[in-house]
PDB file of C-alpha atoms in Angstrom:
ATOM      1  CA  LEU A  13     164.365 110.866 122.797  1.00  0.00           C
ATOM      2  CA  HIS A  14     163.007 107.875 120.854  1.00  0.00           C
ATOM      3  CA  ILE A  15     162.181 106.088 124.115  1.00  0.00           C
ATOM      4  CA  ALA A  16     160.299 109.153 125.371  1.00  0.00           C
ATOM      5  CA  ILE A  17     158.280 109.360 122.135  1.00  0.00           C
ATOM      6  CA  LEU A  18     157.436 105.641 122.266  1.00  0.00           C
ATOM      7  CA  ALA A  19     156.434 105.965 125.907  1.00  0.00           C
ATOM      8  CA  SER A  20     154.154 108.895 125.100  1.00  0.00           C
ATOM      9  CA  ILE A  21     152.499 107.010 122.235  1.00  0.00           C
ATOM     10  CA  LEU A  22     152.048 103.919 124.405  1.00  0.00           C
ATOM     11  CA  SER A  23     150.515 105.989 127.217  1.00  0.00           C
ATOM     12  CA  PHE A  24     148.125 107.604 124.742  1.00  0.00           C
ATOM     13  CA  ILE A  25     147.044 104.214 123.382  1.00  0.00           C
ATOM     14  CA  ILE A  26     146.482 102.835 126.889  1.00  0.00           C
ATOM     15  CA  TYR A  27     144.445 105.916 127.796  1.00  0.00           C
ATOM     16  CA  TRP A  28     142.161 105.492 124.778  1.00  0.00           C
ATOM     17  CA  ILE A  29     141.702 101.749 125.432  1.00  0.00           C
ATOM     18  CA  ILE A  30     140.728 102.397 129.052  1.00  0.00           C
ATOM     19  CA  ARG A  31     138.445 105.278 128.100  1.00  0.00           C
ATOM     20  CA  ASP A  32     136.644 103.291 125.387  1.00  0.00           C
ATOM     21  CA  ARG A  33     135.999 100.437 127.831  1.00  0.00           C
ATOM     22  CA  TYR A  34     134.238 102.772 130.258  1.00  0.00           C
ATOM     23  CA  ARG A  35     130.506 102.213 130.339  1.00  0.00           C
ATOM     24  CA  VAL A  36     127.698 103.749 132.358  1.00  0.00           C
ATOM     25  CA  ARG A  37     126.408 101.200 134.852  1.00  0.00           C
ATOM     26  CA  ASN A  38     122.948 100.705 136.403  1.00  0.00           C
ATOM     27  CA  LEU A  39     120.954 102.310 133.613  1.00  0.00           C
ATOM     28  CA  ASN A  40     117.598 101.715 135.262  1.00  0.00           C
ATOM     29  CA  GLY A  41     116.217 104.918 136.740  1.00  0.00           C
ATOM     30  CA  LYS A  42     118.575 107.163 134.776  1.00  0.00           C
ATOM     31  CA  HIS A  43     116.513 109.755 132.890  1.00  0.00           C
ATOM     32  CA  VAL A  44     117.670 111.265 129.607  1.00  0.00           C
ATOM     33  CA  PHE A  45     115.771 114.154 128.002  1.00  0.00           C
ATOM     34  CA  ILE A  46     116.231 114.553 124.231  1.00  0.00           C
ATOM     35  CA  THR A  47     114.936 117.392 122.042  1.00  0.00           C
ATOM     36  CA  GLY A  48     114.096 117.128 118.343  1.00  0.00           C
ATOM     37  CA  CYS A  49     112.835 113.537 118.378  1.00  0.00           C
ATOM     38  CA  ASP A  50     110.237 113.679 115.598  1.00  0.00           C
ATOM     39  CA  THR A  51     112.677 112.387 112.981  1.00  0.00           C
ATOM     40  CA  GLY A  52     116.377 112.061 112.204  1.00  0.00           C
ATOM     41  CA  LEU A  53     119.169 111.768 114.726  1.00  0.00           C
ATOM     42  CA  GLY A  54     117.090 112.656 117.792  1.00  0.00           C
ATOM     43  CA  ASN A  55     114.508 110.024 116.896  1.00  0.00           C
ATOM     44  CA  SER A  56     117.158 107.329 116.370  1.00  0.00           C
ATOM     45  CA  LEU A  57     118.947 108.237 119.604  1.00  0.00           C
ATOM     46  CA  ALA A  58     115.709 108.076 121.628  1.00  0.00           C
ATOM     47  CA  LYS A  59     114.993 104.557 120.323  1.00  0.00           C
ATOM     48  CA  TRP A  60     118.570 103.385 120.917  1.00  0.00           C
ATOM     49  CA  LEU A  61     118.769 104.697 124.498  1.00  0.00           C
ATOM     50  CA  ASP A  62     115.331 103.232 125.205  1.00  0.00           C
ATOM     51  CA  LYS A  63     116.552  99.784 124.128  1.00  0.00           C
ATOM     52  CA  LYS A  64     119.646 100.219 126.305  1.00  0.00           C
ATOM     53  CA  GLY A  65     117.434 100.651 129.365  1.00  0.00           C
ATOM     54  CA  PHE A  66     117.504 104.392 129.979  1.00  0.00           C
ATOM     55  CA  CYS A  67     114.334 106.220 131.009  1.00  0.00           C
ATOM     56  CA  VAL A  68     113.963 108.334 127.882  1.00  0.00           C
ATOM     57  CA  ILE A  69     111.914 111.532 127.773  1.00  0.00           C
ATOM     58  CA  ALA A  70     111.609 112.503 124.119  1.00  0.00           C
ATOM     59  CA  ALA A  71     110.548 116.011 123.103  1.00  0.00           C
ATOM     60  CA  CYS A  72     108.654 116.192 119.810  1.00  0.00           C
ATOM     61  CA  ALA A  73     107.381 119.224 117.918  1.00  0.00           C
ATOM     62  CA  THR A  74     104.297 117.412 116.585  1.00  0.00           C
ATOM     63  CA  GLU A  75     101.710 114.985 117.936  1.00  0.00           C
ATOM     64  CA  LYS A  76     102.356 112.747 114.934  1.00  0.00           C
ATOM     65  CA  GLY A  77     106.036 112.535 115.841  1.00  0.00           C
ATOM     66  CA  SER A  78     105.162 111.580 119.430  1.00  0.00           C
ATOM     67  CA  GLN A  79     102.723 108.866 118.380  1.00  0.00           C
ATOM     68  CA  GLU A  80     105.080 107.291 115.842  1.00  0.00           C
ATOM     69  CA  LEU A  81     107.945 107.226 118.352  1.00  0.00           C
ATOM     70  CA  GLN A  82     105.810 105.693 121.106  1.00  0.00           C
ATOM     71  CA  SER A  83     104.478 103.045 118.722  1.00  0.00           C
ATOM     72  CA  CYS A  84     107.964 101.537 118.245  1.00  0.00           C
ATOM     73  CA  SER A  85     109.399 102.039 121.748  1.00  0.00           C
ATOM     74  CA  SER A  86     108.964 100.542 125.200  1.00  0.00           C
ATOM     75  CA  LEU A  87     106.367 101.756 127.687  1.00  0.00           C
ATOM     76  CA  SER A  88     109.074 103.463 129.742  1.00  0.00           C
ATOM     77  CA  LEU A  89     109.746 105.990 126.965  1.00  0.00           C
ATOM     78  CA  LYS A  90     107.713 109.157 127.517  1.00  0.00           C
ATOM     79  CA  THR A  91     107.103 111.960 125.048  1.00  0.00           C
ATOM     80  CA  VAL A  92     106.341 115.628 125.571  1.00  0.00           C
ATOM     81  CA  ASN A  93     105.371 118.355 123.130  1.00  0.00           C
ATOM     82  CA  LEU A  94     107.999 121.087 122.861  1.00  0.00           C
ATOM     83  CA  ASN A  95     108.314 124.291 120.875  1.00  0.00           C
ATOM     84  CA  LEU A  96     111.720 125.770 121.698  1.00  0.00           C
ATOM     85  CA  ALA A  97     110.667 129.154 120.327  1.00  0.00           C
ATOM     86  CA  ASP A  98     107.933 129.390 122.975  1.00  0.00           C
ATOM     87  CA  SER A  99     108.918 130.020 126.619  1.00  0.00           C
ATOM     88  CA  SER A 100     105.583 128.679 127.925  1.00  0.00           C
ATOM     89  CA  SER A 101     106.076 125.444 125.998  1.00  0.00           C
ATOM     90  CA  ILE A 102     109.565 125.147 127.471  1.00  0.00           C
ATOM     91  CA  ALA A 103     108.193 125.760 130.978  1.00  0.00           C
ATOM     92  CA  ARG A 104     105.573 123.000 130.530  1.00  0.00           C
ATOM     93  CA  ALA A 105     108.219 120.564 129.296  1.00  0.00           C
ATOM     94  CA  VAL A 106     110.429 121.345 132.303  1.00  0.00           C
ATOM     95  CA  VAL A 107     107.515 120.629 134.658  1.00  0.00           C
ATOM     96  CA  PHE A 108     106.937 117.310 132.870  1.00  0.00           C
ATOM     97  CA  VAL A 109     110.611 116.338 133.155  1.00  0.00           C
ATOM     98  CA  THR A 110     110.639 117.315 136.837  1.00  0.00           C
ATOM     99  CA  GLU A 111     107.609 115.093 137.499  1.00  0.00           C
ATOM    100  CA  GLN A 112     109.065 112.162 135.552  1.00  0.00           C
ATOM    101  CA  THR A 113     112.428 112.271 137.339  1.00  0.00           C
ATOM    102  CA  ALA A 114     110.618 112.231 140.706  1.00  0.00           C
ATOM    103  CA  GLY A 115     113.358 113.846 142.743  1.00  0.00           C
ATOM    104  CA  LYS A 116     116.199 111.795 141.221  1.00  0.00           C
ATOM    105  CA  GLY A 117     117.527 114.564 139.010  1.00  0.00           C
ATOM    106  CA  LEU A 118     118.266 114.415 135.306  1.00  0.00           C
ATOM    107  CA  PHE A 119     121.075 112.136 134.133  1.00  0.00           C
ATOM    108  CA  GLY A 120     121.311 113.575 130.629  1.00  0.00           C
ATOM    109  CA  LEU A 121     120.106 116.426 128.422  1.00  0.00           C
ATOM    110  CA  VAL A 122     120.657 115.968 124.689  1.00  0.00           C
ATOM    111  CA  SER A 123     119.857 119.003 122.535  1.00  0.00           C
ATOM    112  CA  ASN A 124     119.252 118.228 118.893  1.00  0.00           C
ATOM    113  CA  ALA A 125     116.352 120.404 117.647  1.00  0.00           C
ATOM    114  CA  GLU A 126     116.968 122.792 114.757  1.00  0.00           C
ATOM    115  CA  GLY A 127     114.971 125.780 113.551  1.00  0.00           C
ATOM    116  CA  THR A 128     114.105 126.383 109.919  1.00  0.00           C
ATOM    117  CA  ALA A 129     116.664 128.578 108.199  1.00  0.00           C
ATOM    118  CA  PRO A 130     116.191 130.358 104.861  1.00  0.00           C
ATOM    119  CA  VAL A 131     119.244 129.785 102.686  1.00  0.00           C
ATOM    120  CA  GLY A 132     120.593 132.766 100.761  1.00  0.00           C
ATOM    121  CA  PRO A 133     122.870 135.811 100.793  1.00  0.00           C
ATOM    122  CA  ILE A 134     122.707 137.875 104.000  1.00  0.00           C
ATOM    123  CA  ASP A 135     121.731 140.931 101.962  1.00  0.00           C
ATOM    124  CA  TRP A 136     118.536 139.157 100.916  1.00  0.00           C
ATOM    125  CA  LEU A 137     117.398 138.318 104.447  1.00  0.00           C
ATOM    126  CA  ARG A 138     115.247 140.044 107.035  1.00  0.00           C
ATOM    127  CA  ILE A 139     115.659 139.956 110.800  1.00  0.00           C
ATOM    128  CA  GLU A 140     112.754 137.510 111.140  1.00  0.00           C
ATOM    129  CA  ASP A 141     114.697 135.042 108.983  1.00  0.00           C
ATOM    130  CA  PHE A 142     117.393 135.012 111.637  1.00  0.00           C
ATOM    131  CA  HIS A 143     114.840 134.677 114.438  1.00  0.00           C
ATOM    132  CA  SER A 144     113.292 131.614 112.783  1.00  0.00           C
ATOM    133  CA  VAL A 145     116.411 129.574 113.474  1.00  0.00           C
ATOM    134  CA  LEU A 146     118.124 131.380 116.375  1.00  0.00           C
ATOM    135  CA  ASP A 147     114.984 131.328 118.554  1.00  0.00           C
ATOM    136  CA  VAL A 148     114.981 127.531 118.358  1.00  0.00           C
ATOM    137  CA  SER A 149     118.537 126.332 117.789  1.00  0.00           C
ATOM    138  CA  LEU A 150     120.303 128.788 120.083  1.00  0.00           C
ATOM    139  CA  LEU A 151     118.060 130.834 122.388  1.00  0.00           C
ATOM    140  CA  GLY A 152     115.617 127.959 122.903  1.00  0.00           C
ATOM    141  CA  LEU A 153     118.489 125.594 123.623  1.00  0.00           C
ATOM    142  CA  ILE A 154     119.955 128.044 126.146  1.00  0.00           C
ATOM    143  CA  GLU A 155     116.611 128.602 127.871  1.00  0.00           C
ATOM    144  CA  ILE A 156     115.754 124.943 128.364  1.00  0.00           C
ATOM    145  CA  THR A 157     119.309 124.161 129.480  1.00  0.00           C
ATOM    146  CA  LEU A 158     119.184 126.913 132.123  1.00  0.00           C
ATOM    147  CA  LYS A 159     115.834 125.674 133.435  1.00  0.00           C
ATOM    148  CA  LEU A 160     117.043 122.067 133.647  1.00  0.00           C
ATOM    149  CA  LEU A 161     120.373 122.845 135.328  1.00  0.00           C
ATOM    150  CA  PRO A 162     118.983 122.269 138.861  1.00  0.00           C
ATOM    151  CA  LEU A 163     117.954 118.720 137.880  1.00  0.00           C
ATOM    152  CA  LEU A 164     121.275 118.095 136.107  1.00  0.00           C
ATOM    153  CA  LYS A 165     123.258 119.326 139.124  1.00  0.00           C
ATOM    154  CA  LYS A 166     121.234 117.107 141.443  1.00  0.00           C
ATOM    155  CA  ALA A 167     122.094 113.984 139.452  1.00  0.00           C
ATOM    156  CA  GLU A 168     125.604 115.148 138.495  1.00  0.00           C
ATOM    157  CA  GLY A 169     124.458 114.506 134.961  1.00  0.00           C
ATOM    158  CA  ARG A 170     125.657 115.567 131.562  1.00  0.00           C
ATOM    159  CA  VAL A 171     124.694 117.947 128.774  1.00  0.00           C
ATOM    160  CA  VAL A 172     125.298 116.813 125.184  1.00  0.00           C
ATOM    161  CA  ASN A 173     124.780 119.351 122.400  1.00  0.00           C
ATOM    162  CA  LEU A 174     124.635 117.850 118.914  1.00  0.00           C
ATOM    163  CA  ILE A 175     126.002 120.172 116.253  1.00  0.00           C
ATOM    164  CA  ASN A 176     125.919 119.459 112.542  1.00  0.00           C
ATOM    165  CA  ALA A 177     129.441 120.095 111.263  1.00  0.00           C
ATOM    166  CA  LYS A 178     128.091 121.812 108.141  1.00  0.00           C
ATOM    167  CA  GLY A 179     126.939 124.627 110.408  1.00  0.00           C
ATOM    168  CA  LEU A 180     130.545 125.398 111.338  1.00  0.00           C
ATOM    169  CA  MET A 181     131.422 126.282 107.748  1.00  0.00           C
ATOM    170  CA  ALA A 182     130.507 129.818 106.682  1.00  0.00           C
ATOM    171  CA  PHE A 183     129.295 128.902 103.212  1.00  0.00           C
ATOM    172  CA  VAL A 184     125.813 130.404 103.411  1.00  0.00           C
ATOM    173  CA  GLY A 185     124.200 133.433 104.996  1.00  0.00           C
ATOM    174  CA  GLY A 186     121.518 133.416 107.673  1.00  0.00           C
ATOM    175  CA  GLY A 187     121.101 132.268 111.251  1.00  0.00           C
ATOM    176  CA  TYR A 188     122.054 128.604 110.837  1.00  0.00           C
ATOM    177  CA  ASN A 189     125.814 129.117 111.125  1.00  0.00           C
ATOM    178  CA  LEU A 190     125.339 131.707 113.871  1.00  0.00           C
ATOM    179  CA  SER A 191     123.316 129.232 115.922  1.00  0.00           C
ATOM    180  CA  LYS A 192     126.000 126.518 115.642  1.00  0.00           C
ATOM    181  CA  TRP A 193     128.879 128.830 116.593  1.00  0.00           C
ATOM    182  CA  GLY A 194     126.730 130.153 119.416  1.00  0.00           C
ATOM    183  CA  MET A 195     126.109 126.607 120.653  1.00  0.00           C
ATOM    184  CA  GLU A 196     129.851 125.972 120.644  1.00  0.00           C
ATOM    185  CA  ALA A 197     130.557 129.096 122.731  1.00  0.00           C
ATOM    186  CA  PHE A 198     127.693 128.418 125.151  1.00  0.00           C
ATOM    187  CA  SER A 199     128.759 124.790 125.616  1.00  0.00           C
ATOM    188  CA  ASP A 200     132.432 125.635 126.184  1.00  0.00           C
ATOM    189  CA  THR A 201     131.581 128.229 128.838  1.00  0.00           C
ATOM    190  CA  LEU A 202     129.003 126.019 130.550  1.00  0.00           C
ATOM    191  CA  ARG A 203     131.491 123.133 130.674  1.00  0.00           C
ATOM    192  CA  ILE A 204     133.955 125.187 132.699  1.00  0.00           C
ATOM    193  CA  GLU A 205     131.313 126.519 135.078  1.00  0.00           C
ATOM    194  CA  MET A 206     129.613 123.157 135.695  1.00  0.00           C
ATOM    195  CA  GLN A 207     132.804 121.297 136.634  1.00  0.00           C
ATOM    196  CA  HIS A 208     132.288 122.478 140.207  1.00  0.00           C
ATOM    197  CA  PHE A 209     128.950 120.614 140.321  1.00  0.00           C
ATOM    198  CA  GLY A 210     130.146 117.415 138.625  1.00  0.00           C
ATOM    199  CA  VAL A 211     128.060 118.102 135.511  1.00  0.00           C
ATOM    200  CA  LYS A 212     129.748 117.181 132.236  1.00  0.00           C
ATOM    201  CA  VAL A 213     129.122 119.217 129.077  1.00  0.00           C
ATOM    202  CA  SER A 214     129.976 117.768 125.670  1.00  0.00           C
ATOM    203  CA  ILE A 215     129.713 118.836 122.056  1.00  0.00           C
ATOM    204  CA  VAL A 216     129.217 116.204 119.370  1.00  0.00           C
ATOM    205  CA  GLU A 217     130.014 117.570 115.915  1.00  0.00           C
ATOM    206  CA  HIS A 218     128.379 115.025 113.657  1.00  0.00           C
ATOM    207  CA  GLY A 219     128.518 114.731 109.899  1.00  0.00           C
ATOM    208  CA  PHE A 220     125.816 114.405 107.254  1.00  0.00           C
ATOM    209  CA  PHE A 221     123.007 111.907 107.660  1.00  0.00           C
ATOM    210  CA  LYS A 222     120.851 110.660 104.827  1.00  0.00           C
ATOM    211  CA  ALA A 223     117.684 111.593 106.730  1.00  0.00           C
ATOM    212  CA  GLU A 224     118.952 115.155 107.085  1.00  0.00           C
ATOM    213  CA  GLU A 225     120.183 115.818 103.570  1.00  0.00           C
ATOM    214  CA  VAL A 226     119.102 119.130 102.104  1.00  0.00           C
ATOM    215  CA  HIS A 227     118.182 118.584  98.482  1.00  0.00           C
ATOM    216  CA  SER A 228     119.148 121.107  95.821  1.00  0.00           C
ATOM    217  CA  ASP A 229     115.498 121.677  94.861  1.00  0.00           C
ATOM    218  CA  ILE A 230     114.721 122.830  98.430  1.00  0.00           C
ATOM    219  CA  ILE A 231     117.658 125.252  98.383  1.00  0.00           C
ATOM    220  CA  GLU A 232     116.536 126.521  94.970  1.00  0.00           C
ATOM    221  CA  LYS A 233     113.016 127.037  96.300  1.00  0.00           C
ATOM    222  CA  TYR A 234     114.387 129.110  99.204  1.00  0.00           C
ATOM    223  CA  LEU A 235     116.508 131.224  96.856  1.00  0.00           C
ATOM    224  CA  PHE A 236     113.658 132.015  94.472  1.00  0.00           C
ATOM    225  CA  LYS A 237     111.379 132.869  97.393  1.00  0.00           C
ATOM    226  CA  LEU A 238     113.958 135.321  98.740  1.00  0.00           C
ATOM    227  CA  TRP A 239     114.669 136.705  95.261  1.00  0.00           C
ATOM    228  CA  ASN A 240     111.019 137.376  94.554  1.00  0.00           C
ATOM    229  CA  ARG A 241     110.528 139.427  97.703  1.00  0.00           C
ATOM    230  CA  LEU A 242     113.561 141.676  97.099  1.00  0.00           C
ATOM    231  CA  THR A 243     112.974 145.305  96.221  1.00  0.00           C
ATOM    232  CA  PRO A 244     113.644 146.203  92.562  1.00  0.00           C
ATOM    233  CA  VAL A 245     116.671 148.267  93.625  1.00  0.00           C
ATOM    234  CA  VAL A 246     118.354 145.358  95.428  1.00  0.00           C
ATOM    235  CA  ARG A 247     117.408 142.900  92.683  1.00  0.00           C
ATOM    236  CA  ASP A 248     118.878 145.146  89.998  1.00  0.00           C
ATOM    237  CA  SER A 249     122.108 145.522  91.975  1.00  0.00           C
ATOM    238  CA  TYR A 250     122.652 141.765  91.675  1.00  0.00           C
ATOM    239  CA  GLY A 251     121.206 141.173  88.225  1.00  0.00           C
ATOM    240  CA  GLU A 252     119.400 138.105  86.872  1.00  0.00           C
ATOM    241  CA  LYS A 253     122.703 136.320  86.160  1.00  0.00           C
ATOM    242  CA  TYR A 254     123.571 136.247  89.870  1.00  0.00           C
ATOM    243  CA  LEU A 255     120.560 134.045  90.629  1.00  0.00           C
ATOM    244  CA  VAL A 256     121.227 131.673  87.721  1.00  0.00           C
ATOM    245  CA  GLU A 257     124.909 131.278  88.465  1.00  0.00           C
TER     246      GLU A 257
END
C-alpha cells in the first residue's frame, strides 16, 4: 500500500514537471486576440505577449487606451475598438481580426473585459443594472467567442476566459456574480464540445490585483445612488439604519 502511494505521488510530481516544461514553440505568426486591454490585467497581458513575440490584437474600449498601449508596444501589436455590448462593434472587430490573421486562423482568444456593475442589495436594483454588466461580461463574451470560433478551429487554437475569483462569491447582489458563474458554465460546455476540433478552452480564476481594487468610497457612492432612487415604501421597509450599518 505504501509503495502504491509513493508511486502515485512520484507519478504526479513527474507529470507536473513535464507539464510545466512545455512551451509553445514558433511564436511568430501566432495571433492572440485579447479583450479589455485599456488597463489592468488585459493591458499587462497584451504587453507581455507582445514582448514574447506573439502577434497581439488588443481590443480597447477607448481611443486613449489604444494610443497608450501602442505607444509602449512593438509595431506588430494592433489595436481595435470594441464595445462588447454592441453587436455591430463586435462584428467590426471580428472583421479586423479576420483580416489580421490572413487565413492562418486565430491561435488564442483571451476574454478579460468587464461591464460596470452597481453594488447593492438585489431588491434595490432594476433590470437595466443587470444588463449593464451581463451585456458585456457574459452575453458580449459569448457573442464574440461564437463569431471567432471558425478562426479558432482553423488554427486549433485556445480560448482563455479570465474570471476574477471575487465574482464566484455571492457576497453582493447584481449581475457581476451572475456573469462570472455564467462564464464558468459557458466555458465548461464549450471545452467539451471543442475537443473534437482540437480547440482548448481554459478558465483562469485570478485573485485581486492592485490596479483592480474597488475602493470603499466607490462602493459607498454606488449604495447611496441606489438608496436615493428607491421609492419611499421600499426605503422605509429597510430603514435608515440599514444603510449606515
